[in-house]
C-alpha positions in Angstrom: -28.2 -24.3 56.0 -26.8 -20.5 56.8 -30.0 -20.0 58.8 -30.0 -23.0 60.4 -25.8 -22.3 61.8 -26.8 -18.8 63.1 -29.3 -20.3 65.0 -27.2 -22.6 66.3 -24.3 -20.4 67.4 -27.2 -17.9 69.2 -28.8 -20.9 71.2 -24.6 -22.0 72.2 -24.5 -18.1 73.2 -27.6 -18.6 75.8 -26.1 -21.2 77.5 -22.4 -19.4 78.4 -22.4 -19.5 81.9 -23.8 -15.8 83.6 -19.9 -15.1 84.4 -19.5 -14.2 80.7 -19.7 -10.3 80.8 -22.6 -8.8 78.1 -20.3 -6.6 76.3 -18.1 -10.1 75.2 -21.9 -11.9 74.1 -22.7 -8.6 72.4 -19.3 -8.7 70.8 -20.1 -12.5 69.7 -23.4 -11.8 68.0 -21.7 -8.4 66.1 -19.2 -10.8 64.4 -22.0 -13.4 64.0 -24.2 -10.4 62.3 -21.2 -9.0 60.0 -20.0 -12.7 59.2 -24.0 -12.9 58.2 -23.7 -9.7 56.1 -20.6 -10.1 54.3 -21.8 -13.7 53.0 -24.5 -12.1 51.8 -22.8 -9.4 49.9 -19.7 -12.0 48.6 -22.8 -14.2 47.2 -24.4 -10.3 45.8 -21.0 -9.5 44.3 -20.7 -13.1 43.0 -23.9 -13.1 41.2 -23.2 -9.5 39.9 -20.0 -10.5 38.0 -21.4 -13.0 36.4 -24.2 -10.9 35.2 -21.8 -8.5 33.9 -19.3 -11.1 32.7 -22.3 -12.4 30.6 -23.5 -8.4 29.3 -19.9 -7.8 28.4 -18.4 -11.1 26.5 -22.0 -11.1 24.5 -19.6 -10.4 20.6 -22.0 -7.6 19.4 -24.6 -6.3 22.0 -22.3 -3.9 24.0 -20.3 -3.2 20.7 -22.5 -2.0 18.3 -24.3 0.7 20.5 -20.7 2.1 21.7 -19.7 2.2 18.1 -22.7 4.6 17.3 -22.3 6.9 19.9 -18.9 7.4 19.2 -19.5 8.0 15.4 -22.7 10.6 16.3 -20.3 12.4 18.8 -17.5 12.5 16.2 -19.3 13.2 13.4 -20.4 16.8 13.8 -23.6 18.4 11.4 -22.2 20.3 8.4 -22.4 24.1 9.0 -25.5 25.6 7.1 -24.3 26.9 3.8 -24.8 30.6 5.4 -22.8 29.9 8.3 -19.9 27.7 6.6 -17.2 30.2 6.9 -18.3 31.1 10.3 -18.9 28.3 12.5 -16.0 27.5 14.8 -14.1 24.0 13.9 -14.7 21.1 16.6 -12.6 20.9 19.2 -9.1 18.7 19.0 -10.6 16.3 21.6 -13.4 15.1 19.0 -10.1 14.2 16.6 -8.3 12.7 19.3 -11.3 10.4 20.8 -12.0 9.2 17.0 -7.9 8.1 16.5 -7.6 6.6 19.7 -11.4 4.3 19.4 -10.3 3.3 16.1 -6.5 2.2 16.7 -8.3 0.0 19.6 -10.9 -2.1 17.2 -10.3 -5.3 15.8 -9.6 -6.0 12.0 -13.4 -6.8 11.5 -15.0 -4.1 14.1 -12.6 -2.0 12.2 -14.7 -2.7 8.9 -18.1 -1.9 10.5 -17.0 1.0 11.7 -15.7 2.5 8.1 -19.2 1.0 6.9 -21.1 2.7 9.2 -19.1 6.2 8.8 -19.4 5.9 5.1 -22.9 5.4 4.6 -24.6 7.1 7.0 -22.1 9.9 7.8 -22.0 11.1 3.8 -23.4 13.3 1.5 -27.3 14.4 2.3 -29.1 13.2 -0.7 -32.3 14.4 -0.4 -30.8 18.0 -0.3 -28.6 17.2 -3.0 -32.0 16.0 -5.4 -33.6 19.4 -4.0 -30.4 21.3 -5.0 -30.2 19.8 -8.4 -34.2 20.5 -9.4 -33.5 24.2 -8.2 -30.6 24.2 -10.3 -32.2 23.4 -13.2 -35.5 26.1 -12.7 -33.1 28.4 -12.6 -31.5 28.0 -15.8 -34.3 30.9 -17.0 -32.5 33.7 -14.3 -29.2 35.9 -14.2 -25.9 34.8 -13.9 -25.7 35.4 -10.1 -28.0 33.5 -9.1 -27.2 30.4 -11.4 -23.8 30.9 -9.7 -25.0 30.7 -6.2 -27.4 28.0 -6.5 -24.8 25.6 -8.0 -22.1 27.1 -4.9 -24.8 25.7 -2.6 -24.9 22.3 -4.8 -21.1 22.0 -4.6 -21.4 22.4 -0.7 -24.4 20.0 -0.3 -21.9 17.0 -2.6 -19.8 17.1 0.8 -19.8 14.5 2.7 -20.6 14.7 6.4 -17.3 12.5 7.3 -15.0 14.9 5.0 -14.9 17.6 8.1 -13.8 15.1 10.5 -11.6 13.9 8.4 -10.1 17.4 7.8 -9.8 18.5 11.5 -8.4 15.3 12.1 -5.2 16.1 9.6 -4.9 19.0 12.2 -4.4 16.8 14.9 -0.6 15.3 16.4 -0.1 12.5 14.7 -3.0 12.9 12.4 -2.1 12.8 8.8 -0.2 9.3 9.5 -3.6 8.2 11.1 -5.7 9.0 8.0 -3.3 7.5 5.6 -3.1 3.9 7.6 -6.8 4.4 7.3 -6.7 5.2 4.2 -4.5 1.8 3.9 -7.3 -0.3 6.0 -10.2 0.8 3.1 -8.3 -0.3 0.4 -7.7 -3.6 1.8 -11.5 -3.8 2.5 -11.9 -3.3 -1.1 -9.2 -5.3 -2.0 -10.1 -8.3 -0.3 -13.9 -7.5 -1.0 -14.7 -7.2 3.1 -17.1 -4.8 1.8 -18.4 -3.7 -2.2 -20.2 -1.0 -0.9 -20.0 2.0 -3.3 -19.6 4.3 -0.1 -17.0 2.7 0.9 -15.5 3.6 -2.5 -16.5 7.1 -2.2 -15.2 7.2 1.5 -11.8 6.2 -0.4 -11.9 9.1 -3.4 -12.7 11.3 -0.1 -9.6 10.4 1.2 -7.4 10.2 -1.5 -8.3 13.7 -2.9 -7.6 14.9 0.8 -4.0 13.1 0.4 -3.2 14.2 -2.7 -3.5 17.8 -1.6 -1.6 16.6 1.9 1.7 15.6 0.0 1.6 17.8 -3.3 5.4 17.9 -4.6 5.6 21.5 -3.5 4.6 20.1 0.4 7.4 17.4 0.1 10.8 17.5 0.8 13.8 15.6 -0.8 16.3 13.9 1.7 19.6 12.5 0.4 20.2 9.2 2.9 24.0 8.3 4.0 25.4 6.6 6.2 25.2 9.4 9.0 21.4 9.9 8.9 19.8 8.6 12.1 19.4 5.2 12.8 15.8 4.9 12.3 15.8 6.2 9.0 18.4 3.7 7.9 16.6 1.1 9.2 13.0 2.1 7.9 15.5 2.2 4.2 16.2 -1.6 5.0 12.6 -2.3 6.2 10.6 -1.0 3.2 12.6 -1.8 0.5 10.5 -3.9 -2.0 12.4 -4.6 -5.1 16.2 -5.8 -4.1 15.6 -6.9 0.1 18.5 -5.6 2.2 20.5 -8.8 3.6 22.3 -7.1 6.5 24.1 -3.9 7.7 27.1 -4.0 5.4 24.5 -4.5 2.5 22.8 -1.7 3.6 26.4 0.4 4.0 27.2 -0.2 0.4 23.9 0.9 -1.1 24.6 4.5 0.9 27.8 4.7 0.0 30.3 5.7 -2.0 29.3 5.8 -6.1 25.5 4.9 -4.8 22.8 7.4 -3.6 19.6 7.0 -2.0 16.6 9.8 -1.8 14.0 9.8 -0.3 10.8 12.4 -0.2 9.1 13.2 3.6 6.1 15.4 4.7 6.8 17.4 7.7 3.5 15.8 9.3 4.7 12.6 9.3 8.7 13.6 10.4 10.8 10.6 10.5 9.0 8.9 8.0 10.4 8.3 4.5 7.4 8.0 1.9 8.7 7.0 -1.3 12.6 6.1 -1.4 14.5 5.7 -4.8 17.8 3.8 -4.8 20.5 5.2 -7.3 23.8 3.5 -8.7 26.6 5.8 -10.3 27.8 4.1 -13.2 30.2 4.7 -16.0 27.9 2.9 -18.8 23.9 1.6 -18.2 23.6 -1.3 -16.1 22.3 -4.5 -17.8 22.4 -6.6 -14.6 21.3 -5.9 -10.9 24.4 -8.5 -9.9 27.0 -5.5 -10.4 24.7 -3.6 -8.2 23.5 -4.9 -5.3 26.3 -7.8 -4.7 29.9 -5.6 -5.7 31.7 -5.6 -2.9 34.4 -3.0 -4.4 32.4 0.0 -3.4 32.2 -0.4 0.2 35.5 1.2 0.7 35.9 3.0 -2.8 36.0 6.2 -3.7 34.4 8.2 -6.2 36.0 8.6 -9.8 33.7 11.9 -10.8 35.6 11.6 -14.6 33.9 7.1 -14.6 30.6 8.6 -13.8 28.3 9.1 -16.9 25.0 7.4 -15.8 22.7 6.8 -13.0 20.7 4.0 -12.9 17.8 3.7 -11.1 17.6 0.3 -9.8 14.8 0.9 -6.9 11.7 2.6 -5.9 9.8 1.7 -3.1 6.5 3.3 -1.7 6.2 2.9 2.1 2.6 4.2 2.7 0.2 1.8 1.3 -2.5 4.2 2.3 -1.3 6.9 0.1 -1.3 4.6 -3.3 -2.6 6.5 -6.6 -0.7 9.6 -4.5 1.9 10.7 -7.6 4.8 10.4 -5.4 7.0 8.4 -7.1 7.3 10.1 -11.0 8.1 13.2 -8.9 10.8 12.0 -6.9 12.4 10.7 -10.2 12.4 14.1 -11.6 13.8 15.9 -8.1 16.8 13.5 -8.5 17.5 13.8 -11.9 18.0 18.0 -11.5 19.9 16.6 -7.9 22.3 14.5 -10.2 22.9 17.0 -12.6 23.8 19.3 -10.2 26.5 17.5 -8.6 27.3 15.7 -12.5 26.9 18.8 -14.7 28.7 16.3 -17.3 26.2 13.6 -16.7 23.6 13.0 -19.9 22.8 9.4 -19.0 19.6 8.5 -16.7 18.0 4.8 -17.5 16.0 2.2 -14.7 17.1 -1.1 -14.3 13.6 -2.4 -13.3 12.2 -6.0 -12.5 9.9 -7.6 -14.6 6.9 -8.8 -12.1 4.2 -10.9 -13.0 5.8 -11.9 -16.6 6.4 -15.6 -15.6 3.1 -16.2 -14.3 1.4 -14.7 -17.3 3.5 -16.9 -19.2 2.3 -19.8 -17.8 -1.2 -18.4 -18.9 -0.1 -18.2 -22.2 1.3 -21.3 -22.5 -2.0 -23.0 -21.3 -4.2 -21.3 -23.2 -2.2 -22.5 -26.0 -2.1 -25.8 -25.2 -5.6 -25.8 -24.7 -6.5 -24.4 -28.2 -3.8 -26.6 -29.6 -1.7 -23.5 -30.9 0.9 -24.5 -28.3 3.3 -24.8 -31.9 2.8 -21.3 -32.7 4.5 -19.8 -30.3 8.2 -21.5 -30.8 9.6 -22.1 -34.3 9.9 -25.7 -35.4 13.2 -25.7 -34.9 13.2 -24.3 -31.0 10.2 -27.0 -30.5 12.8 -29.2 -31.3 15.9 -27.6 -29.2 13.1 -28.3 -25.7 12.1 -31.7 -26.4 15.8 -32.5 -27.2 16.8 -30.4 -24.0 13.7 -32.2 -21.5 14.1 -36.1 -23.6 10.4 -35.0 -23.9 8.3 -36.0 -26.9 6.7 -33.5 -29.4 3.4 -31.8 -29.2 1.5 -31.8 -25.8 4.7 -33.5 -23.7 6.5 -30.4 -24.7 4.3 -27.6 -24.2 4.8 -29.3 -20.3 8.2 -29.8 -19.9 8.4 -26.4 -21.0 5.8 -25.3 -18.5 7.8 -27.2 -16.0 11.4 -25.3 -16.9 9.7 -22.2 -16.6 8.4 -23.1 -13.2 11.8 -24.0 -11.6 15.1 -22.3 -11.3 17.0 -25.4 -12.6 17.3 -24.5 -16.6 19.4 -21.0 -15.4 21.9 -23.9 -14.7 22.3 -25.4 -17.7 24.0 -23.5 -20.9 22.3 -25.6 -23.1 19.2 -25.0 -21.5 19.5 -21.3 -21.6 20.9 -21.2 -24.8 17.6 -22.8 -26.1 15.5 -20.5 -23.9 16.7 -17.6 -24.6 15.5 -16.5 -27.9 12.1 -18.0 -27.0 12.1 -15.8 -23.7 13.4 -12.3 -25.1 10.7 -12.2 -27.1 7.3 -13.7 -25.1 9.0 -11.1 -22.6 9.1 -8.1 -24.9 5.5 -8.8 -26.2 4.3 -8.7 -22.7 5.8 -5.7 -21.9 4.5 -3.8 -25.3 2.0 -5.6 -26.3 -0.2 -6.8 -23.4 -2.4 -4.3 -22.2 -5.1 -3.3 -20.0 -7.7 -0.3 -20.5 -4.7 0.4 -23.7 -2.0 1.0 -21.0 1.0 -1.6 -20.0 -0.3 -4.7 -18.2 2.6 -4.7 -16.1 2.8 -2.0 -13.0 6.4 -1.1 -13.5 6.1 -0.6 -17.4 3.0 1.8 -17.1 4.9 3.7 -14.0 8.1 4.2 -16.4 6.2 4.9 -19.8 3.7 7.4 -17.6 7.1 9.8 -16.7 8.2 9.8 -20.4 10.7 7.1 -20.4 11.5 4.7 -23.4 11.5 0.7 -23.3 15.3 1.1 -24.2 16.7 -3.0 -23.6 15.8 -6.1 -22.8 18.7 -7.8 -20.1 19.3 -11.5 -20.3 20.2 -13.2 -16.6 19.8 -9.8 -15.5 18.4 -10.6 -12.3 19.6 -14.3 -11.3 18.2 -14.6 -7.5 15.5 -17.1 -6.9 13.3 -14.1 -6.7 14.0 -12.9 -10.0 13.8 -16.1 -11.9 10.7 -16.9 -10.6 9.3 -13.5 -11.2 10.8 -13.0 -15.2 12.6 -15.9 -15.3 15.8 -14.0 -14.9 14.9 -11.2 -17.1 15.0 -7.0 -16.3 14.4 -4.1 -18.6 16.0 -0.8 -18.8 12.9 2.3 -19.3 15.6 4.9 -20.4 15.0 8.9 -19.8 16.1 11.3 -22.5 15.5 14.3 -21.1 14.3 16.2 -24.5 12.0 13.8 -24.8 9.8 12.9 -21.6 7.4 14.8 -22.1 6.6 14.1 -25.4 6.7 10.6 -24.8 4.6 11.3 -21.4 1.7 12.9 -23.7 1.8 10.1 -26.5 1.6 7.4 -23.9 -1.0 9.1 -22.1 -3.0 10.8 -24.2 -2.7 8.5 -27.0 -1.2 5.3 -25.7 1.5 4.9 -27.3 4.8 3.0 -26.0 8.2 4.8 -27.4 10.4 1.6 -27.8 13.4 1.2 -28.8 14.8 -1.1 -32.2 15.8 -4.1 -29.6 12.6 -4.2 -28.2 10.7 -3.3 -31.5 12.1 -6.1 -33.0 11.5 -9.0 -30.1 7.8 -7.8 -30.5 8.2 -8.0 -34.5 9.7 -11.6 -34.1 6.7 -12.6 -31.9 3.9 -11.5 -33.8 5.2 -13.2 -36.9 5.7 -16.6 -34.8 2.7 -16.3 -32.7 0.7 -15.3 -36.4 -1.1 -11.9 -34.7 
């Protein structure tokens, strides 16, 4: 049809009358022949894009050999062993082009990619096997030598990635970039997105790198008030994890007067608090968080220095999920307590007030397991067995293991006296056992006990309605312990718990854990 309407308008052209001039005809048939050759190159174009459209929306053709170039750029040869100390680092742009291609990837491009870098960007080991054999020939020669060849072993054990992952640190912006990456393996592993054992290794790479990063004498301790800059104040209220900030004048109080709150930060990551510990300034140890984190007097209070014998350390929060297993935490504790005494020569009294996670849910366990074996009776006296089916109008055996699995699962017994009267013997104890008697590998089952009992402390008291939010209740039904620091005596305790795994307890909590073995017949 196009050929057929130019040679329709060049046959209308033929018959203008002769008065037409040539130079308007020749104008004609030049605006017929461009009309002609841009249709032609629209319809080119046209057929182009959607050639291109097709090469480009294809998920993994164009992907995959972008992915690999970028990794063999990157990813520099180790120096030869000779020419280690020698050969001049990569340039900043080779850092720069991995940060930037990663931060673009999707979540599961993201995964291939740390794949890819750990196994085929690792350790060599075919060199390593030749290393190793010529190790062990030369077992027979001088010391020197020995020496040398197992220097040349060490070298060949590094991983090809570790050297990008080193200049990288270098970089602006760098050493936050490796510990969200750091962040994104874990949650691979985590979540299982990948089991490889490189990916493992790619992990201890990194977290050996971090852990020399942000060593304690690298960090430095930052007192927050209420005049630090804004963003630091509200990164506080954004990463706090145990007792969620509700608003402003929340946040005020907890920065205020009788309260302090320290946080540790790495000058290659400035603005940015790491770990963040929350402090309350007390006259005796706290047995509730309610006198804490909801007492409205201390907004506007000031500071009795002769009413302040203890600090209670109600909060700790790690903001870097990339640089977990990083001992952060254990050493903030200890910067603080030599802060404290410093402003509180008189001071002699340092205790947690920490949450219980996890205890209701294993309780739940228990209680089924019971059930199931029908040993549900040996874990209440006859008499408390009793007190519940009285309390739930429930009938013995079976129907009250459930109602008593049902109590547990709701808030509504922490309204009832009677209720929690019944409960709380039954509670203190199951509660006590799980912190001191539940373990895994021979350490505390629960996170929080293991972090306190790891720094020395002593599982000091058991706190009834200690934490009465919906949170706490359905975390420990209600329940918080107190992991108490004598200073004499941390790291005594720190070496028995570690070395030998043994919890230092105190008579309260020895004696829950007596009363449930006895009922529970272990």
């Amino acid at each position: 049809m196009f050929v057929l309407a130019c040679t329709f308008l060049n046959t209308q052209l033929r018959m203008l009358p002769a008065m037409i001039s040539n130079s308007i005809i020749l104008a004609v048939r030049g605006s017929v022949r461009c009309w002609r050759t841009r249709s032609l190159l629209r319809v080119s174009l046209e057929a182009s894009s959607v050639r291109c459209w097709r090469r480009y929306s294809h998920p993994t053709r164009r992907r995959v050999p972008d992915m690999e170039e970028v990794l063999a750029r990157v990813v520099v040869p180790l120096p030869s062993y000779e020419t280690r100390e020698k050969s001049p680092p990569p340039p900043e742009s080779v850092s720069l082009e991995l940060m930037h291609y990663y931060r673009g990837l999707e979540k599961e491009d993201k995964v291939e990619f740390l794949t890819k870098l750990s196994q085929e960007y690792g350790v060599d080991h075919k060199a390593v096997s030749e290393l190793s054999a010529k190790l062990l020939d030369t077992q027979l020669r001088d010391l020197a030598t020995i020496l040398q060849v197992e220097d040349r072993l060490r070298y060949s054990l590094t991983p090809r990635y570790k050297q990008l992952l080193s200049h990288t640190s270098r970089t602006e912006g760098g050493v936050k970039f490796l510990v969200d990456l750091r962040a994104d393996v874990l949650e691979m592993i985590s979540s299982k997105a990948s089991e490889s054992a490189h990916i493992r290794e790619l992990n201890a790479t990194l977290k050996g790198l971090l852990s020399e990063w942000f060593s304690v004498g690298l960090l430095r301790l930052e007192r927050i008030t209420w005049q630090s800059p804004c963003e630091i104040l509200q990164k506080i209220s954004q990463y706090e994890a145990v007792h969620p900030v509700r608003n402003w004048t929340d946040l005020k109080r907890r920065v205020g007067p009788c309260r302090r709150c320290y946080a540790f930060t790495h000058a290659a990551m400035p603005g940015e608090p790491l770990v963040v510990l929350h402090v309350a300034l007390t006259e005796d140890i706290s047995d509730n968080i309610q006198s804490i984190v909801r007492e409205f007097a201390t907004l506007e209070s000031e500071e009795d220095v002769n009413k302040i014998n203890s600090a209670i350390f109600y909060s700790i929060s790690s903001t870097q999920a990339g640089l977990q297993g990083v001992e952060l935490g254990n050493y903030l504790i200890k910067r603080v307590v030599r802060e404290l005494q410093s402003e509180f020569p008189h001071m002699t009294q340092f205790s947690s007030l920490s949450p219980i996670p996890g205890f209701s849910s294993w309780l739940q366990g228990l209680l089924s397991q019971y059930r199931k074996e029908g040993r549900a009776s040996d874990l209440l006296s006859e008499q408390e067995w009793k007190e519940v089916e009285k309390a739930t109008d429930s009938a013995s055996g079976t129907p009250a293991v459930d109602a008593l699995r049902k109590l547990i699962g709701t808030s509504e017994w922490m309204r009832s006296e009677r209720l929690s009267g019944v409960l709380e013997p039954v509670l203190m104890r199951l509660c006590a056992w799980y912190l001191y008697g539940e373990k895994r590998r021979g350490f505390a089952l629960n996170p929080v006990a293991n972090f306190h009992l790891q720094n020395g402390a002593t599982m000091w008291r058991l706190n009834w309605r200690a934490d009465t939010s919906p949170r706490g209740v359905a975390n420990s039904c209600g329940m918080m312990v107190n992991y108490r620091y004598f200073l004499n005596e941390t790291s005594k305790n720190s070496a028995l718990y570690l070395q030998s795994k043994v919890i230092t307890a105190s008579e309260q909590v020895l004696g829950f854990v007596s009363q449930f073995q006895k009922s529970s017949k272990l």
